[in-house]
Short mmCIF file of C-alpha atoms (C1' of nucleotides) in Angstrom, two decimals:
data_model
loop_
_atom_site.label_atom_id
_atom_site.label_comp_id
_atom_site.label_asym_id
_atom_site.label_seq_id
_atom_site.Cartn_x
_atom_site.Cartn_y
_atom_site.Cartn_z
CA MET T 890 0.00 0.00 0.00
CA GLU T 891 1.13 3.51 -0.74
CA THR T 892 0.80 6.27 1.81
CA ARG T 893 -0.37 9.77 1.11
CA ILE T 894 3.05 11.07 1.98
CA GLU T 895 4.67 8.76 -0.51
CA ARG T 896 2.39 10.13 -3.19
CA LEU T 897 3.33 13.64 -2.16
CA CYS T 898 6.99 12.74 -2.40
CA MET T 899 6.53 11.44 -5.92
CA ALA T 900 4.55 14.52 -6.82
CA ASN T 901 7.47 16.62 -5.58
CA GLY T 902 9.94 14.61 -7.56
CA LEU T 903 11.70 13.23 -4.50
CA LYS T 904 13.61 10.00 -4.74
CA MET T 905 11.72 7.33 -2.88
CA THR T 906 14.32 5.53 -0.88
CA GLY T 907 13.83 2.87 1.78
CA PRO T 908 14.34 5.23 4.72
CA ARG T 909 12.00 7.82 3.27
CA ARG T 910 9.36 5.23 2.73
CA ALA T 911 9.70 4.05 6.30
CA ILE T 912 9.56 7.56 7.70
CA ALA T 913 6.59 8.38 5.48
CA ARG T 914 4.82 5.32 6.82
CA VAL T 915 5.56 6.19 10.40
CA LEU T 916 4.29 9.71 9.87
CA SER T 917 1.14 8.47 8.22
CA GLU T 918 0.36 6.16 11.05
CA ALA T 919 1.29 8.56 13.82
CA THR T 920 -1.70 9.73 15.77
CA GLY T 921 -0.18 12.59 17.70
CA HIS T 922 2.69 14.95 17.02
CA PRO T 923 5.90 12.96 17.11
CA ASP T 924 9.27 14.55 17.64
CA VAL T 925 12.40 13.47 15.82
CA ASP T 926 13.32 10.95 18.44
CA GLU T 927 9.95 9.26 18.24
CA LEU T 928 10.11 9.17 14.48
CA HIS T 929 13.52 7.64 14.63
CA ARG T 930 12.50 5.07 17.18
CA LEU T 931 9.51 4.01 15.11
CA ALA T 932 11.27 4.07 11.76
CA HIS T 933 14.05 2.12 13.35
CA ARG T 934 11.59 -0.66 14.02
CA LEU T 935 10.76 -0.89 10.34
CA ASP T 936 14.41 -0.83 9.37
CA PRO T 937 17.10 -0.81 12.05
CA ARG T 938 19.67 0.69 9.72
CA ILE T 939 17.90 4.05 9.60
CA SER T 940 19.99 6.68 11.33
CA LEU T 941 18.92 9.68 13.32
CA ALA T 942 20.71 11.95 10.87
CA THR T 943 18.54 10.65 8.08
CA VAL T 944 15.42 11.35 10.08
CA TYR T 945 16.58 14.92 10.60
CA ARG T 946 17.43 15.33 6.95
CA THR T 947 14.14 13.81 5.89
CA VAL T 948 11.87 15.91 8.03
CA ARG T 949 13.72 18.99 6.89
CA LEU T 950 13.24 17.96 3.29
CA PHE T 951 9.59 17.15 3.78
CA GLU T 952 9.05 20.43 5.52
CA GLN T 953 10.69 22.34 2.70
CA HIS T 954 8.31 20.70 0.27
CA GLY T 955 5.30 21.50 2.38
CA ILE T 956 4.62 17.87 3.11
CA LEU T 957 5.23 18.24 6.81
CA GLU T 958 4.80 21.03 9.28
CA ARG T 959 6.94 21.71 12.25
CA ARG T 960 5.32 22.71 15.51
CA ASN T 961 6.47 23.29 19.01
CA LEU T 962 3.24 22.94 20.92
CA GLY T 963 4.70 24.08 24.17
CA SER T 964 7.46 21.47 24.22
CA ARG T 965 11.10 22.25 23.73
CA ARG T 966 11.72 19.99 20.79
CA ALA T 967 10.25 20.32 17.35
CA ARG T 968 7.28 18.11 16.58
CA TYR T 969 5.92 17.18 13.22
CA GLU T 970 2.66 16.46 11.53
CA MET T 971 1.46 16.04 8.00
CA SER T 972 0.19 19.11 6.26
CA GLY T 973 -3.53 18.93 5.67
CA GLU T 974 -5.57 20.64 3.01
CA HIS T 975 -6.29 23.35 5.48
CA ASP T 976 -4.79 24.43 8.74
CA HIS T 977 -6.18 23.50 12.06
CA PHE T 978 -5.83 24.60 15.62
CA HIS T 979 -4.07 23.08 18.52
CA LEU T 980 -5.49 23.40 21.97
CA ILE T 981 -2.95 22.39 24.57
CA ASP T 982 -4.08 21.31 28.00
CA GLN T 983 -1.62 23.04 30.28
CA ASP T 984 -2.12 20.52 33.02
CA SER T 985 -1.75 17.30 31.09
CA GLY T 986 0.18 18.55 28.07
CA LYS T 987 -2.31 16.77 25.86
CA VAL T 988 -2.97 18.35 22.48
CA ILE T 989 -6.43 18.59 20.97
CA GLU T 990 -6.77 19.30 17.29
CA PHE T 991 -9.74 20.80 15.59
CA ASP T 992 -10.78 22.67 12.51
CA GLU T 993 -12.15 26.14 12.37
CA PRO T 994 -12.35 27.00 8.68
CA GLU T 995 -14.00 30.35 9.27
CA THR T 996 -11.15 31.45 11.44
CA GLU T 997 -8.71 30.48 8.78
CA GLN T 998 -10.57 32.72 6.37
CA LEU T 999 -10.55 35.45 8.98
CA MET T 1000 -6.78 35.13 9.35
CA ARG T 1001 -6.41 35.32 5.61
CA ARG T 1002 -8.23 38.63 5.66
CA VAL T 1003 -6.21 39.89 8.61
CA ALA T 1004 -3.00 39.15 6.75
CA ALA T 1005 -4.39 40.82 3.64
CA ARG T 1006 -5.19 43.90 5.66
CA HIS T 1007 -1.49 44.15 6.42
CA GLY T 1008 -0.57 43.67 2.81
CA PHE T 1009 0.38 40.03 3.10
CA GLU T 1010 -0.70 36.90 1.40
CA LEU T 1011 -1.20 34.16 3.98
CA VAL T 1012 0.94 31.12 3.36
CA SER T 1013 0.35 29.21 6.56
CA LEU T 1014 -0.58 29.83 10.12
CA LYS T 1015 -0.13 28.40 13.55
CA ILE T 1016 -2.74 28.87 16.18
CA GLU T 1017 -2.06 27.42 19.57
CA LEU T 1018 -4.43 27.86 22.45
CA PHE T 1019 -3.21 27.08 25.93
CA GLY T 1020 -5.84 26.42 28.50
CA ARG T 1021 -7.09 24.29 31.31
CA LYS T 1022 -10.27 22.35 31.72
CA ALA T 1023 -13.04 24.65 32.79
CA ARG T 1024 -14.57 23.64 36.10
CA SER T 1025 -18.03 24.66 34.98
CA GLU T 1026 -20.04 22.70 32.42
CA PRO T 1027 -18.38 22.33 28.98
CA ALA T 1028 -20.42 25.18 27.53
CA ARG T 1029 -22.64 24.20 24.66
CA ALA T 1030 -22.63 26.80 21.89
CA GLU T 1031 -21.16 30.18 22.68
CA PRO T 1032 -22.02 30.86 26.29
CA GLU T 1033 -20.40 33.19 28.78
CA ARG T 1034 -20.66 36.65 27.23
CA ALA T 1035 -17.15 37.59 28.12
CA GLY T 1036 -16.74 35.57 31.28
CA LYS T 1037 -14.17 36.04 33.98
CA ILE T 1038 -10.82 36.41 32.37
CA PRO T 1039 -8.28 34.03 33.86
CA ALA T 1040 -5.37 35.63 35.65
CA ARG T 1041 -2.88 34.78 32.92
CA MET D 412 13.98 54.64 37.03
CA GLU D 413 12.16 51.44 37.63
CA THR D 414 11.00 49.29 34.75
CA ARG D 415 7.67 47.57 34.46
CA ILE D 416 9.40 44.23 34.66
CA GLU D 417 11.13 45.19 37.86
CA ARG D 418 7.77 46.05 39.35
CA LEU D 419 6.43 42.70 38.22
CA CYS D 420 9.37 40.97 39.83
CA MET D 421 8.69 42.68 43.12
CA ALA D 422 5.02 41.85 42.82
CA ASN D 423 6.01 38.22 42.37
CA GLY D 424 8.29 38.31 45.34
CA LEU D 425 11.45 37.76 43.34
CA LYS D 426 14.77 38.88 44.69
CA MET D 427 15.93 41.87 42.72
CA THR D 428 19.55 41.22 41.99
CA GLY D 429 21.88 43.14 39.76
CA PRO D 430 21.71 40.70 36.86
CA ARG D 431 17.94 40.54 37.02
CA ARG D 432 17.69 44.28 37.00
CA ALA D 433 19.95 44.45 33.96
CA ILE D 434 18.03 41.77 32.11
CA ALA D 435 14.76 43.43 33.02
CA ARG D 436 16.04 46.69 31.62
CA VAL D 437 17.22 45.07 28.42
CA LEU D 438 13.87 43.39 27.96
CA SER D 439 12.01 46.61 28.58
CA GLU D 440 14.01 48.46 26.02
CA ALA D 441 14.03 45.69 23.42
CA THR D 442 11.94 46.53 20.42
CA GLY D 443 11.78 43.15 18.72
CA HIS D 444 11.88 39.59 20.00
CA PRO D 445 15.36 38.95 21.33
CA ASP D 446 16.74 35.49 21.79
CA VAL D 447 18.89 34.47 24.72
CA ASP D 448 22.08 35.39 22.97
CA GLU D 449 20.90 38.87 22.23
CA LEU D 450 19.71 39.33 25.77
CA HIS D 451 23.06 38.19 27.04
CA ARG D 452 24.96 40.44 24.71
CA LEU D 453 22.93 43.46 25.75
CA ALA D 454 22.90 42.68 29.45
CA HIS D 455 26.61 42.09 29.23
CA ARG D 456 27.02 45.69 28.16
CA LEU D 457 25.32 46.86 31.32
CA ASP D 458 27.37 44.53 33.47
CA PRO D 459 30.09 42.40 31.90
CA ARG D 460 30.00 39.89 34.72
CA ILE D 461 26.57 38.60 33.73
CA SER D 462 26.83 35.05 32.45
CA LEU D 463 24.83 33.30 29.80
CA ALA D 464 23.70 30.75 32.37
CA THR D 465 22.12 33.49 34.40
CA VAL D 466 20.27 34.78 31.39
CA TYR D 467 18.89 31.31 30.78
CA ARG D 468 17.92 30.94 34.41
CA THR D 469 16.36 34.36 34.48
CA VAL D 470 14.20 34.04 31.41
CA ARG D 471 13.01 30.67 32.65
CA LEU D 472 12.11 32.23 35.96
CA PHE D 473 10.37 35.19 34.36
CA GLU D 474 8.46 32.89 32.10
CA GLN D 475 7.30 30.77 35.01
CA HIS D 476 5.95 33.87 36.65
CA GLY D 477 4.15 34.98 33.54
CA ILE D 478 6.35 38.03 33.15
CA LEU D 479 7.82 36.87 29.88
CA GLU D 480 6.55 34.77 27.02
CA ARG D 481 8.59 32.43 24.94
CA ARG D 482 8.00 32.31 21.20
CA ASN D 483 9.62 30.64 18.28
CA LEU D 484 8.40 32.75 15.43
CA GLY D 485 9.80 30.51 12.79
CA SER D 486 13.36 30.63 14.08
CA ARG D 487 15.09 27.73 15.74
CA ARG D 488 15.94 29.43 18.97
CA ALA D 489 13.49 30.61 21.56
CA ARG D 490 12.70 34.30 21.56
CA TYR D 491 11.23 36.34 24.33
CA GLU D 492 8.93 39.24 24.86
CA MET D 493 7.18 40.81 27.77
CA SER D 494 3.68 39.63 28.49
CA GLY D 495 1.15 42.32 27.74
CA GLU D 496 -2.30 42.79 29.16
CA HIS D 497 -3.66 41.01 26.16
CA ASP D 498 -2.25 38.74 23.54
CA HIS D 499 -1.34 39.87 20.09
CA PHE D 500 -0.55 38.33 16.77
CA HIS D 501 2.68 37.85 14.98
CA LEU D 502 2.81 38.06 11.24
CA ILE D 503 6.08 36.71 9.93
CA ASP D 504 7.32 37.75 6.51
CA GLN D 505 8.59 34.51 5.06
CA ASP D 506 10.97 36.27 2.74
CA SER D 507 12.64 38.68 5.13
CA GLY D 508 11.95 36.93 8.42
CA LYS D 509 10.70 40.22 9.81
CA VAL D 510 7.99 40.00 12.44
CA ILE D 511 5.03 42.34 12.53
CA GLU D 512 2.98 42.59 15.68
CA PHE D 513 -0.55 43.75 15.94
CA ASP D 514 -3.60 43.50 18.11
CA GLU D 515 -6.85 41.91 17.20
CA PRO D 516 -8.89 41.94 20.40
CA GLU D 517 -11.99 40.53 18.77
CA THR D 518 -10.08 37.49 17.66
CA GLU D 519 -8.83 36.96 21.14
CA GLN D 520 -12.42 36.92 22.31
CA LEU D 521 -13.27 34.53 19.53
CA MET D 522 -10.47 32.21 20.61
CA ARG D 523 -11.72 32.36 24.14
CA ARG D 524 -15.09 31.15 22.94
CA VAL D 525 -13.52 28.46 20.80
CA ALA D 526 -11.63 27.13 23.79
CA ALA D 527 -14.79 27.28 25.88
CA ARG D 528 -16.62 25.26 23.26
CA HIS D 529 -14.12 22.49 23.90
CA GLY D 530 -14.53 22.80 27.62
CA PHE D 531 -11.38 24.77 28.25
CA GLU D 532 -10.62 28.03 29.87
CA LEU D 533 -8.18 29.97 27.75
CA VAL D 534 -4.98 30.86 29.54
CA SER D 535 -2.92 32.18 26.67
CA LEU D 536 -2.62 31.83 22.97
CA LYS D 537 -0.10 32.06 20.20
CA ILE D 538 -1.17 33.07 16.76
CA GLU D 539 1.48 33.18 14.11
CA LEU D 540 0.70 34.02 10.52
CA PHE D 541 3.28 33.26 7.89
CA GLY D 542 2.95 35.12 4.65
CA ARG D 543 4.61 37.07 1.92
CA LYS D 544 3.99 40.53 0.69
CA ALA D 545 1.07 40.56 -1.69
CA ARG D 546 2.02 41.78 -5.13
CA SER D 547 -1.23 43.63 -5.55
CA GLU D 548 -1.99 46.85 -3.70
CA PRO D 549 -1.90 46.56 0.11
CA ALA D 550 -5.66 46.11 0.22
CA ARG D 551 -7.52 48.75 2.12
CA ALA D 552 -10.29 47.22 4.21
CA GLU D 553 -11.21 43.63 3.41
CA PRO D 554 -10.81 43.21 -0.32
CA GLU D 555 -10.22 40.11 -2.40
CA ARG D 556 -13.23 37.91 -1.77
CA ALA D 557 -11.24 34.80 -1.26
CA GLY D 558 -8.38 35.44 -3.64
CA LYS D 559 -6.12 32.86 -5.15
CA ILE D 560 -4.98 30.60 -2.40
CA PRO D 561 -1.21 30.23 -2.34
CA ALA D 562 0.10 26.83 -3.20
CA ARG D 563 1.16 26.04 0.34
"C1'" DA J 258 21.89 34.76 59.32
"C1'" DT J 259 20.39 32.29 55.48
"C1'" DA J 260 17.98 30.98 51.69
"C1'" DA J 261 18.46 32.10 47.17
"C1'" DG J 262 21.30 33.73 43.14
"C1'" DT J 263 25.57 33.79 40.30
"C1'" DG J 264 29.66 32.62 37.54
"C1'" DC J 265 32.25 29.28 35.57
"C1'" DA J 266 33.10 25.28 33.36
"C1'" DA J 267 31.49 20.91 32.37
"C1'" DA J 268 27.64 18.21 30.67
"C1'" DA J 269 23.36 17.31 28.39
"C1'" DA J 270 20.31 17.77 24.77
"C1'" DT J 271 19.29 18.86 20.11
"C1'" DT J 272 20.56 19.48 15.33
"C1'" DT J 273 23.85 19.73 11.48
"C1'" DT J 274 27.74 18.23 8.60
"C1'" DG J 275 31.86 15.86 6.24
"C1'" DC J 276 32.92 12.05 4.09
"C1'" DT J 277 32.61 7.41 2.19
"C1'" DT J 278 29.60 4.12 0.44
"C1'" DG J 279 25.10 2.85 -1.45
"C1'" DT J 280 21.19 3.30 -4.64
"C1'" DA J 281 16.94 5.14 -7.33
"C1'" DA J 282 15.94 6.78 -11.65
"C1'" DT Y 597 25.71 5.88 -15.12
"C1'" DT Y 598 25.29 9.39 -12.06
"C1'" DA Y 599 23.36 12.65 -9.17
"C1'" DC Y 600 21.37 12.22 -4.96
"C1'" DA Y 601 20.78 9.77 -0.37
"C1'" DA Y 602 22.37 7.23 3.83
"C1'" DG Y 603 25.27 5.86 7.64
"C1'" DC Y 604 28.50 6.98 10.87
"C1'" DA Y 605 30.90 9.73 13.78
"C1'" DA Y 606 32.44 14.18 14.72
"C1'" DA Y 607 31.08 18.93 15.33
"C1'" DA Y 608 28.06 22.73 16.11
"C1'" DT Y 609 24.22 24.71 18.62
"C1'" DT Y 610 21.31 25.44 22.30
"C1'" DT Y 611 20.17 24.71 27.11
"C1'" DT Y 612 20.92 22.86 31.77
"C1'" DT Y 613 23.61 21.79 35.95
"C1'" DG Y 614 27.10 21.06 39.88
"C1'" DC Y 615 29.61 23.54 42.86
"C1'" DA Y 616 32.01 27.11 45.39
"C1'" DC Y 617 31.22 31.84 46.25
"C1'" DT Y 618 28.15 36.10 46.73
"C1'" DT Y 619 24.21 38.75 47.96
"C1'" DA Y 620 19.33 40.43 48.86
"C1'" DT Y 621 16.29 40.15 52.38
#
DNA sequence: ATAAGTGCAAAAATTTTGCTTGTAA
DNA sequence: TTACAAGCAAAATTTTTGCACTTAT
């Protein structure tokens, strides 16, 4: 079976080598936001000859071709995820460190307009919300007018 | 004269030492988003005995107390800026690497609601837009319906 | 007085690179 | 065949730490 990333590599004219295939597979199957170490560990299971240097070179390459995106998500090391058709948000639980992903297409459009207002064409965006679980009920639609603003 | 950061340090019960005062001053006067090296270089001018280790320890401390915020802004190293009353955006010019800051209070409110919708109380947020100068005119209000979407 | 901060140098952690060998197109 | 990729180990970068000494409270 061929992964989406592999197709993207072909489309970008990248040589499809064993290591790249393995790393592409690992990325495709990753649920969260792996860092380089995780990628290496996993790819290493598919082919123990794969070196850490190759993982670094590969993610850099993939990133340059827009196949991957690098994030930080509050952690020190860089973390990676496949680029989607459109951007999405990350909501990081400050207590657990867990990352929740979700779409918000309207906001993306809004950001596009904001950039345009400053004379820029939006290429990509990163929106990271840091928060903690609200003690009150989860809030159905768009409750709390403006609510108490947390201390920051 | 006493800087805002110094006041914040006092308010947080932090010992006001020479190095901290110098670093606070440097941060107050910084226009952009200095990284640790820059901070050290500048603080070093105020007092040549200040070590890089102290700068690292100090920014970590300030960050823990919410006095400073750490950003990446597309660069590899961490960059710092004072926390403001409210969050603001960063628009990074992909060609020049220059960072433009601006407020967008309504969006902050919107993000607060988005977080609430997922059962979270927003503590802070990072919004980074990456773009390049539009070739057309800077666009006055909210032009280009949806415009050609860059290749990504 | 004393708990906390600092400098220095050493170490850890993260990322890149030089060079030789291997390999996809 | 040949330009590009990989492995390995060494180097470069970025950040943290141990320890003896200093300093703000």
